[in-house]
Amino acid sequence: MASTTPKLISDKNEMRNWSRSMRAQGKLIGFVPTMGFLHMGHLSLVSQARSLCDVVAVSIYVNPGQFAPSEDLSTYPSDFHGDLRKLASLPGGVDVVFHPHNLYDYGNNSGDAVVEEGGAAASCLESLGLGHESWVRVEKLEVGLCGKSRPHFFRGVATVVTKLFNIVEPDVAVFGKKDYQQWRVIQRMVRDLDFSIKVIGAEIARENDGLAMSSRNVRLSPEEREKALSINKSLLKAKSAAEDGQVHCDKLKNLVIQCITDAGGRIDYAEIVDQNNLRPVEQIKGPVVFCIAAWFGKVRLIDNMEINLSMDD
Ligand code: PAF
């Protein structure tokens, strides 16, 4: 049983040693990577890890590798002490919070603070001039959906998650299905690169009124928040239309786009894609997921809904 106050670790070697000593005691290690500013959605991932494993580590690290130079890394919200309180209040708590200062500081910087070329995929990491030059890419899954407007994003995520997996050495890692593409990218990476880690996709945690939980929700004004409810409402409508026999994706997409734009949202993308390869489909013939990104004021929200029709009739 974990003590309610998690052990805080910031050093990579100490983190690895902790995991190795747990494994030597025969304990199954669960892991939830986060960037902090935790909400109930994160806590549900931690509870799932807790239910599957003997010990649980949570990382809190805002990764410069997944922010574009145009995205403001320094204003990413944080509430470290609040996060610790929330984690400690969970039944069983968590065992370790891994909170590294800089995961890309290798202590031997050559001083070549050059802004390296990253092409379309350049991130804030290059501008730190730390000499990091190894990236993990999941070449096909990373390009569509959020990858279209954020070409730097998934290589940054896959790379930092690889680093975290190599440091924490978990048996089980839990990711939220709200970030559906991220979950699929990590699953594919784990399969392709033979990580010995079971990746769990946890169902989307929603507020009572259906809004998917997200750290960004606090930036919505009350009016924008009300308008943003159109995302879940329209996805539910599309799902039930599909269940009633409407399998033409154009029709389903129009329904959702109309509903969100009528409410005052601005669509970034509305795509119905195959659940496994995330390629757009024209007609629903198997398991698909309807993925949405939409702006409400200055806040970009993502959400999705899996549609699993029985194809027997
Ligand atoms: O989902 C997130 O919070 C981040 O993308 C992750 C997985 C912690 C990697 O930085």
Short mmCIF file of C-alpha atoms and ligand atoms in Angstrom, two decimals:
data_model
loop_
_atom_site.label_atom_id
_atom_site.label_comp_id
_atom_site.label_asym_id
_atom_site.label_seq_id
_atom_site.Cartn_x
_atom_site.Cartn_y
_atom_site.Cartn_z
CA MET A 1 0.00 0.00 0.00
CA ALA A 2 1.42 3.41 -0.93
CA SER A 3 1.88 6.06 1.74
CA THR A 4 -0.37 9.03 1.03
CA THR A 5 2.55 11.41 0.43
CA PRO A 6 4.36 10.38 -2.74
CA LYS A 7 8.14 10.12 -2.79
CA LEU A 8 9.52 12.93 -4.96
CA ILE A 9 12.31 12.05 -7.39
CA SER A 10 13.95 14.44 -9.82
CA ASP A 11 17.07 12.49 -10.74
CA LYS A 12 16.94 9.98 -13.62
CA ASN A 13 19.24 7.45 -11.94
CA GLU A 14 17.37 7.60 -8.66
CA MET A 15 14.13 7.01 -10.55
CA ARG A 16 15.57 4.00 -12.38
CA ASN A 17 17.01 2.58 -9.15
CA TRP A 18 13.64 2.90 -7.42
CA SER A 19 11.91 0.99 -10.22
CA ARG A 20 14.57 -1.69 -10.27
CA SER A 21 14.31 -2.21 -6.53
CA MET A 22 10.50 -2.50 -6.83
CA ARG A 23 10.87 -5.04 -9.63
CA ALA A 24 13.40 -6.98 -7.57
CA GLN A 25 10.71 -7.24 -4.90
CA GLY A 26 8.35 -8.71 -7.50
CA LYS A 27 6.16 -5.60 -7.76
CA LEU A 28 4.32 -4.65 -10.94
CA ILE A 29 5.02 -1.00 -11.78
CA GLY A 30 2.32 1.25 -13.22
CA PHE A 31 3.15 4.59 -14.82
CA VAL A 32 1.17 7.68 -15.84
CA PRO A 33 3.13 10.37 -17.71
CA THR A 34 1.69 13.89 -17.36
CA MET A 35 2.66 17.51 -17.85
CA GLY A 36 1.05 18.44 -14.54
CA PHE A 37 -1.84 20.82 -13.80
CA LEU A 38 -3.78 17.67 -13.01
CA HIS A 39 -7.54 17.35 -13.30
CA MET A 40 -9.98 14.51 -12.68
CA GLY A 41 -9.15 13.02 -16.08
CA HIS A 42 -5.49 12.53 -15.06
CA LEU A 43 -6.56 11.21 -11.67
CA SER A 44 -8.75 8.59 -13.35
CA LEU A 45 -5.68 7.38 -15.28
CA VAL A 46 -3.76 7.13 -12.01
CA SER A 47 -6.60 5.18 -10.38
CA GLN A 48 -6.60 2.79 -13.31
CA ALA A 49 -2.84 2.28 -12.96
CA ARG A 50 -3.35 1.74 -9.23
CA SER A 51 -6.01 -0.92 -9.86
CA LEU A 52 -3.72 -2.84 -12.23
CA CYS A 53 -0.35 -2.55 -10.48
CA ASP A 54 1.35 -2.89 -7.09
CA VAL A 55 3.12 0.47 -7.24
CA VAL A 56 2.45 3.61 -9.28
CA ALA A 57 4.74 6.35 -10.56
CA VAL A 58 3.43 9.58 -12.08
CA SER A 59 5.72 11.93 -14.00
CA ILE A 60 5.18 15.67 -14.10
CA TYR A 61 7.27 17.21 -16.84
CA VAL A 62 6.47 19.88 -19.41
CA ASN A 63 8.30 18.65 -22.46
CA PRO A 64 9.87 21.36 -24.69
CA GLY A 65 10.19 18.77 -27.46
CA GLN A 66 6.45 18.81 -28.16
CA PHE A 67 6.00 22.60 -28.25
CA ALA A 68 6.57 24.58 -31.44
CA PRO A 69 8.65 27.75 -31.07
CA SER A 70 5.41 29.67 -31.75
CA GLU A 71 3.63 27.95 -28.84
CA ASP A 72 4.40 29.50 -25.49
CA LEU A 73 6.02 26.86 -23.33
CA SER A 74 6.56 29.32 -20.49
CA THR A 75 2.84 29.98 -20.06
CA TYR A 76 1.88 26.30 -19.82
CA PRO A 77 -0.20 26.18 -16.61
CA SER A 78 1.33 24.56 -13.57
CA ASP A 79 0.33 23.90 -9.97
CA PHE A 80 2.91 21.49 -8.65
CA HIS A 81 1.83 21.60 -5.00
CA GLY A 82 -1.82 21.29 -5.95
CA ASP A 83 -0.90 18.29 -8.12
CA LEU A 84 0.86 16.61 -5.19
CA ARG A 85 -2.16 17.20 -2.96
CA LYS A 86 -4.51 15.73 -5.55
CA LEU A 87 -2.32 12.65 -6.03
CA ALA A 88 -1.96 12.16 -2.28
CA SER A 89 -5.73 12.31 -1.82
CA LEU A 90 -6.39 9.37 -4.16
CA PRO A 91 -7.26 6.04 -2.53
CA GLY A 92 -3.88 4.33 -2.23
CA GLY A 93 -2.12 7.56 -3.28
CA VAL A 94 0.81 7.21 -5.63
CA ASP A 95 4.22 5.89 -4.71
CA VAL A 96 6.47 8.21 -6.69
CA VAL A 97 6.21 11.52 -8.47
CA PHE A 98 9.03 11.85 -10.99
CA HIS A 99 9.63 15.56 -11.55
CA PRO A 100 12.84 16.02 -13.54
CA HIS A 101 14.21 19.53 -14.02
CA ASN A 102 15.38 19.03 -17.60
CA LEU A 103 15.22 15.65 -19.30
CA TYR A 104 17.48 16.81 -22.11
CA ASP A 105 20.37 18.09 -20.01
CA TYR A 106 23.08 15.51 -20.54
CA GLY A 107 25.62 17.46 -18.52
CA ASN A 108 28.12 17.57 -21.38
CA ASN A 109 26.81 20.31 -23.60
CA SER A 110 29.37 21.31 -26.13
CA GLY A 111 28.20 24.89 -25.85
CA ASP A 112 26.91 24.75 -29.40
CA ALA A 113 23.83 26.79 -28.64
CA VAL A 114 22.89 26.73 -32.28
CA VAL A 115 19.29 26.89 -33.34
CA GLU A 116 19.29 23.60 -35.19
CA GLU A 117 17.23 22.98 -38.29
CA GLY A 118 14.10 21.05 -37.48
CA GLY A 119 12.20 21.77 -40.68
CA ALA A 120 8.45 21.86 -40.27
CA ALA A 121 8.83 19.78 -37.14
CA ALA A 122 11.06 22.23 -35.22
CA SER A 123 10.26 22.45 -31.52
CA CYS A 124 11.30 24.58 -28.55
CA LEU A 125 13.93 21.98 -27.77
CA GLU A 126 16.15 22.92 -30.72
CA SER A 127 16.33 26.53 -29.57
CA LEU A 128 17.66 25.45 -26.16
CA GLY A 129 20.84 24.35 -27.94
CA LEU A 130 21.31 21.29 -25.72
CA GLY A 131 22.66 19.13 -28.52
CA HIS A 132 19.80 16.63 -28.40
CA GLU A 133 19.48 15.09 -31.87
CA SER A 134 17.74 11.73 -31.54
CA TRP A 135 14.04 11.52 -32.27
CA VAL A 136 11.46 8.77 -32.32
CA ARG A 137 8.97 9.01 -35.16
CA VAL A 138 5.89 6.96 -35.80
CA GLU A 139 5.88 7.92 -39.41
CA LYS A 140 2.35 7.35 -40.64
CA LEU A 141 0.27 7.74 -37.48
CA GLU A 142 1.88 11.08 -36.64
CA VAL A 143 0.90 12.96 -39.80
CA GLY A 144 -2.92 13.26 -39.89
CA LEU A 145 -5.40 14.81 -37.42
CA CYS A 146 -3.46 16.92 -34.87
CA GLY A 147 -0.22 16.21 -36.76
CA LYS A 148 -1.45 18.38 -39.65
CA SER A 149 -1.48 21.62 -37.68
CA ARG A 150 1.21 20.53 -35.18
CA PRO A 151 3.89 18.75 -37.26
CA HIS A 152 6.40 18.89 -34.37
CA PHE A 153 4.06 17.34 -31.83
CA PHE A 154 4.10 13.56 -32.07
CA ARG A 155 7.82 13.17 -32.58
CA GLY A 156 8.21 15.24 -29.39
CA VAL A 157 5.72 13.05 -27.54
CA ALA A 158 7.14 9.75 -28.82
CA THR A 159 10.66 10.87 -27.93
CA VAL A 160 9.90 12.05 -24.40
CA VAL A 161 7.73 8.99 -23.69
CA THR A 162 10.62 6.78 -24.87
CA LYS A 163 12.94 8.62 -22.49
CA LEU A 164 10.44 8.30 -19.65
CA PHE A 165 9.92 4.58 -20.38
CA ASN A 166 13.70 4.07 -20.34
CA ILE A 167 14.01 5.88 -17.02
CA VAL A 168 10.90 4.64 -15.19
CA GLU A 169 10.94 1.13 -16.72
CA PRO A 170 7.25 0.49 -16.02
CA ASP A 171 5.31 -2.72 -16.71
CA VAL A 172 2.07 -0.88 -17.48
CA ALA A 173 1.55 2.67 -18.77
CA VAL A 174 -1.85 4.37 -18.89
CA PHE A 175 -2.77 7.02 -21.50
CA GLY A 176 -6.10 8.77 -21.97
CA LYS A 177 -8.14 8.08 -25.09
CA LYS A 178 -9.05 11.75 -25.23
CA ASP A 179 -5.67 12.15 -26.91
CA TYR A 180 -6.61 9.31 -29.22
CA GLN A 181 -3.85 9.86 -31.75
CA GLN A 182 -1.25 10.14 -28.98
CA TRP A 183 -2.46 6.85 -27.47
CA ARG A 184 -2.27 5.09 -30.87
CA VAL A 185 1.16 6.58 -31.60
CA ILE A 186 2.51 5.30 -28.28
CA GLN A 187 0.92 1.86 -28.75
CA ARG A 188 2.47 1.55 -32.21
CA MET A 189 5.85 2.74 -30.96
CA VAL A 190 5.79 0.20 -28.12
CA ARG A 191 4.91 -2.58 -30.54
CA ASP A 192 7.37 -1.58 -33.27
CA LEU A 193 10.31 -0.99 -30.93
CA ASP A 194 9.65 -3.98 -28.64
CA PHE A 195 9.22 -2.12 -25.38
CA SER A 196 8.15 -4.63 -22.76
CA ILE A 197 5.32 -2.39 -21.54
CA LYS A 198 1.56 -2.88 -21.67
CA VAL A 199 -0.09 0.33 -22.88
CA ILE A 200 -3.62 0.90 -21.62
CA GLY A 201 -6.03 3.37 -23.25
CA ALA A 202 -8.36 4.77 -20.60
CA GLU A 203 -11.84 5.98 -21.54
CA ILE A 204 -12.41 9.75 -21.75
CA ALA A 205 -13.35 11.35 -18.43
CA ARG A 206 -16.16 13.87 -18.90
CA GLU A 207 -17.75 16.57 -16.79
CA ASN A 208 -21.40 15.91 -15.84
CA ASP A 209 -22.53 17.96 -18.83
CA GLY A 210 -20.38 15.91 -21.25
CA LEU A 211 -17.40 18.24 -21.78
CA ALA A 212 -14.23 16.14 -22.05
CA MET A 213 -11.90 16.96 -19.16
CA SER A 214 -8.85 18.94 -20.23
CA SER A 215 -6.32 21.31 -18.67
CA ARG A 216 -7.47 23.83 -21.28
CA ASN A 217 -11.07 23.98 -20.04
CA VAL A 218 -10.15 26.53 -17.35
CA ARG A 219 -9.20 28.96 -20.12
CA LEU A 220 -12.75 28.96 -21.55
CA SER A 221 -15.06 31.81 -20.54
CA PRO A 222 -18.44 30.62 -19.19
CA GLU A 223 -19.99 31.44 -22.60
CA GLU A 224 -17.27 29.61 -24.52
CA ARG A 225 -17.61 26.63 -22.20
CA GLU A 226 -21.35 26.51 -22.91
CA LYS A 227 -20.69 26.62 -26.67
CA ALA A 228 -18.06 23.91 -26.37
CA LEU A 229 -20.71 21.47 -25.16
CA SER A 230 -21.71 21.28 -28.85
CA ILE A 231 -18.71 19.01 -29.43
CA ASN A 232 -19.89 16.12 -27.30
CA LYS A 233 -23.55 16.70 -28.16
CA SER A 234 -22.85 16.58 -31.90
CA LEU A 235 -20.59 13.53 -31.58
CA LEU A 236 -23.37 11.71 -29.73
CA LYS A 237 -25.83 12.68 -32.49
CA ALA A 238 -23.44 11.42 -35.16
CA LYS A 239 -22.92 8.16 -33.29
CA SER A 240 -26.63 7.55 -32.98
CA ALA A 241 -27.19 8.46 -36.67
CA ALA A 242 -24.50 5.91 -37.58
CA GLU A 243 -26.17 3.31 -35.35
CA ASP A 244 -29.44 4.07 -37.15
CA GLY A 245 -27.82 3.24 -40.48
CA GLN A 246 -26.15 6.45 -41.72
CA VAL A 247 -22.72 5.12 -42.70
CA HIS A 248 -21.72 7.91 -45.12
CA CYS A 249 -19.00 9.86 -43.39
CA ASP A 250 -19.62 13.09 -45.32
CA LYS A 251 -23.15 13.21 -43.95
CA LEU A 252 -22.01 12.51 -40.40
CA LYS A 253 -19.21 15.07 -40.62
CA ASN A 254 -21.58 17.74 -41.96
CA LEU A 255 -23.91 17.12 -39.04
CA VAL A 256 -21.11 17.68 -36.53
CA ILE A 257 -19.50 20.62 -38.33
CA GLN A 258 -22.86 22.36 -38.63
CA CYS A 259 -23.71 21.84 -34.97
CA ILE A 260 -20.31 23.13 -33.74
CA THR A 261 -20.20 26.12 -36.08
CA ASP A 262 -23.81 27.04 -35.26
CA ALA A 263 -22.77 27.09 -31.61
CA GLY A 264 -19.93 29.52 -32.43
CA GLY A 265 -16.98 27.12 -32.60
CA ARG A 266 -14.36 27.09 -35.39
CA ILE A 267 -13.46 23.66 -36.73
CA ASP A 268 -9.77 22.77 -37.04
CA TYR A 269 -10.62 19.26 -38.22
CA ALA A 270 -13.55 16.84 -38.15
CA GLU A 271 -12.45 13.42 -39.37
CA ILE A 272 -13.83 9.91 -39.22
CA VAL A 273 -10.87 7.56 -39.25
CA ASP A 274 -10.10 3.88 -38.89
CA GLN A 275 -9.44 3.16 -35.20
CA ASN A 276 -6.14 1.44 -35.88
CA ASN A 277 -4.39 3.21 -38.73
CA LEU A 278 -6.17 6.58 -38.26
CA ARG A 279 -6.74 6.88 -42.02
CA PRO A 280 -9.92 8.74 -43.07
CA VAL A 281 -12.76 6.52 -44.25
CA GLU A 282 -15.62 7.45 -46.59
CA GLN A 283 -18.08 4.87 -45.36
CA ILE A 284 -18.21 3.13 -42.01
CA LYS A 285 -17.41 -0.54 -42.54
CA GLY A 286 -15.56 -1.34 -39.32
CA PRO A 287 -14.46 0.27 -36.04
CA VAL A 288 -13.93 4.01 -36.54
CA VAL A 289 -13.34 7.00 -34.35
CA PHE A 290 -14.80 10.43 -35.01
CA CYS A 291 -12.10 12.95 -34.08
CA ILE A 292 -12.68 16.67 -33.61
CA ALA A 293 -10.49 19.67 -32.96
CA ALA A 294 -12.30 22.99 -32.65
CA TRP A 295 -11.57 26.49 -31.42
CA PHE A 296 -13.75 28.33 -28.95
CA GLY A 297 -12.30 31.79 -28.68
CA LYS A 298 -8.55 31.28 -28.19
CA VAL A 299 -8.90 27.76 -26.85
CA ARG A 300 -8.44 24.72 -29.07
CA LEU A 301 -10.24 21.65 -27.76
CA ILE A 302 -10.03 18.08 -28.96
CA ASP A 303 -12.49 15.26 -28.41
CA ASN A 304 -13.48 12.03 -30.08
CA MET A 305 -15.99 9.21 -30.08
CA GLU A 306 -15.45 5.60 -31.05
CA ILE A 307 -18.16 4.10 -33.26
CA ASN A 308 -18.27 0.32 -33.23
CA LEU A 309 -21.14 -0.82 -35.43
CA SER A 310 -22.12 -4.42 -35.62
CA MET A 311 -21.54 -5.22 -39.30
CA ASP A 312 -23.55 -8.46 -39.39
CA ASP A 313 -26.65 -7.11 -41.10
O1 PAF B 1 -0.46 13.87 -22.70
C1 PAF B 1 0.46 14.52 -22.15
O2 PAF B 1 0.29 15.14 -21.11
C2 PAF B 1 1.84 14.56 -22.79
O3 PAF B 1 1.75 14.58 -24.18
C3 PAF B 1 2.78 13.41 -22.32
C4 PAF B 1 2.24 12.05 -22.72
C5 PAF B 1 2.94 13.49 -20.81
C6 PAF B 1 4.16 13.57 -22.95
O4 PAF B 1 4.76 14.78 -22.61
#
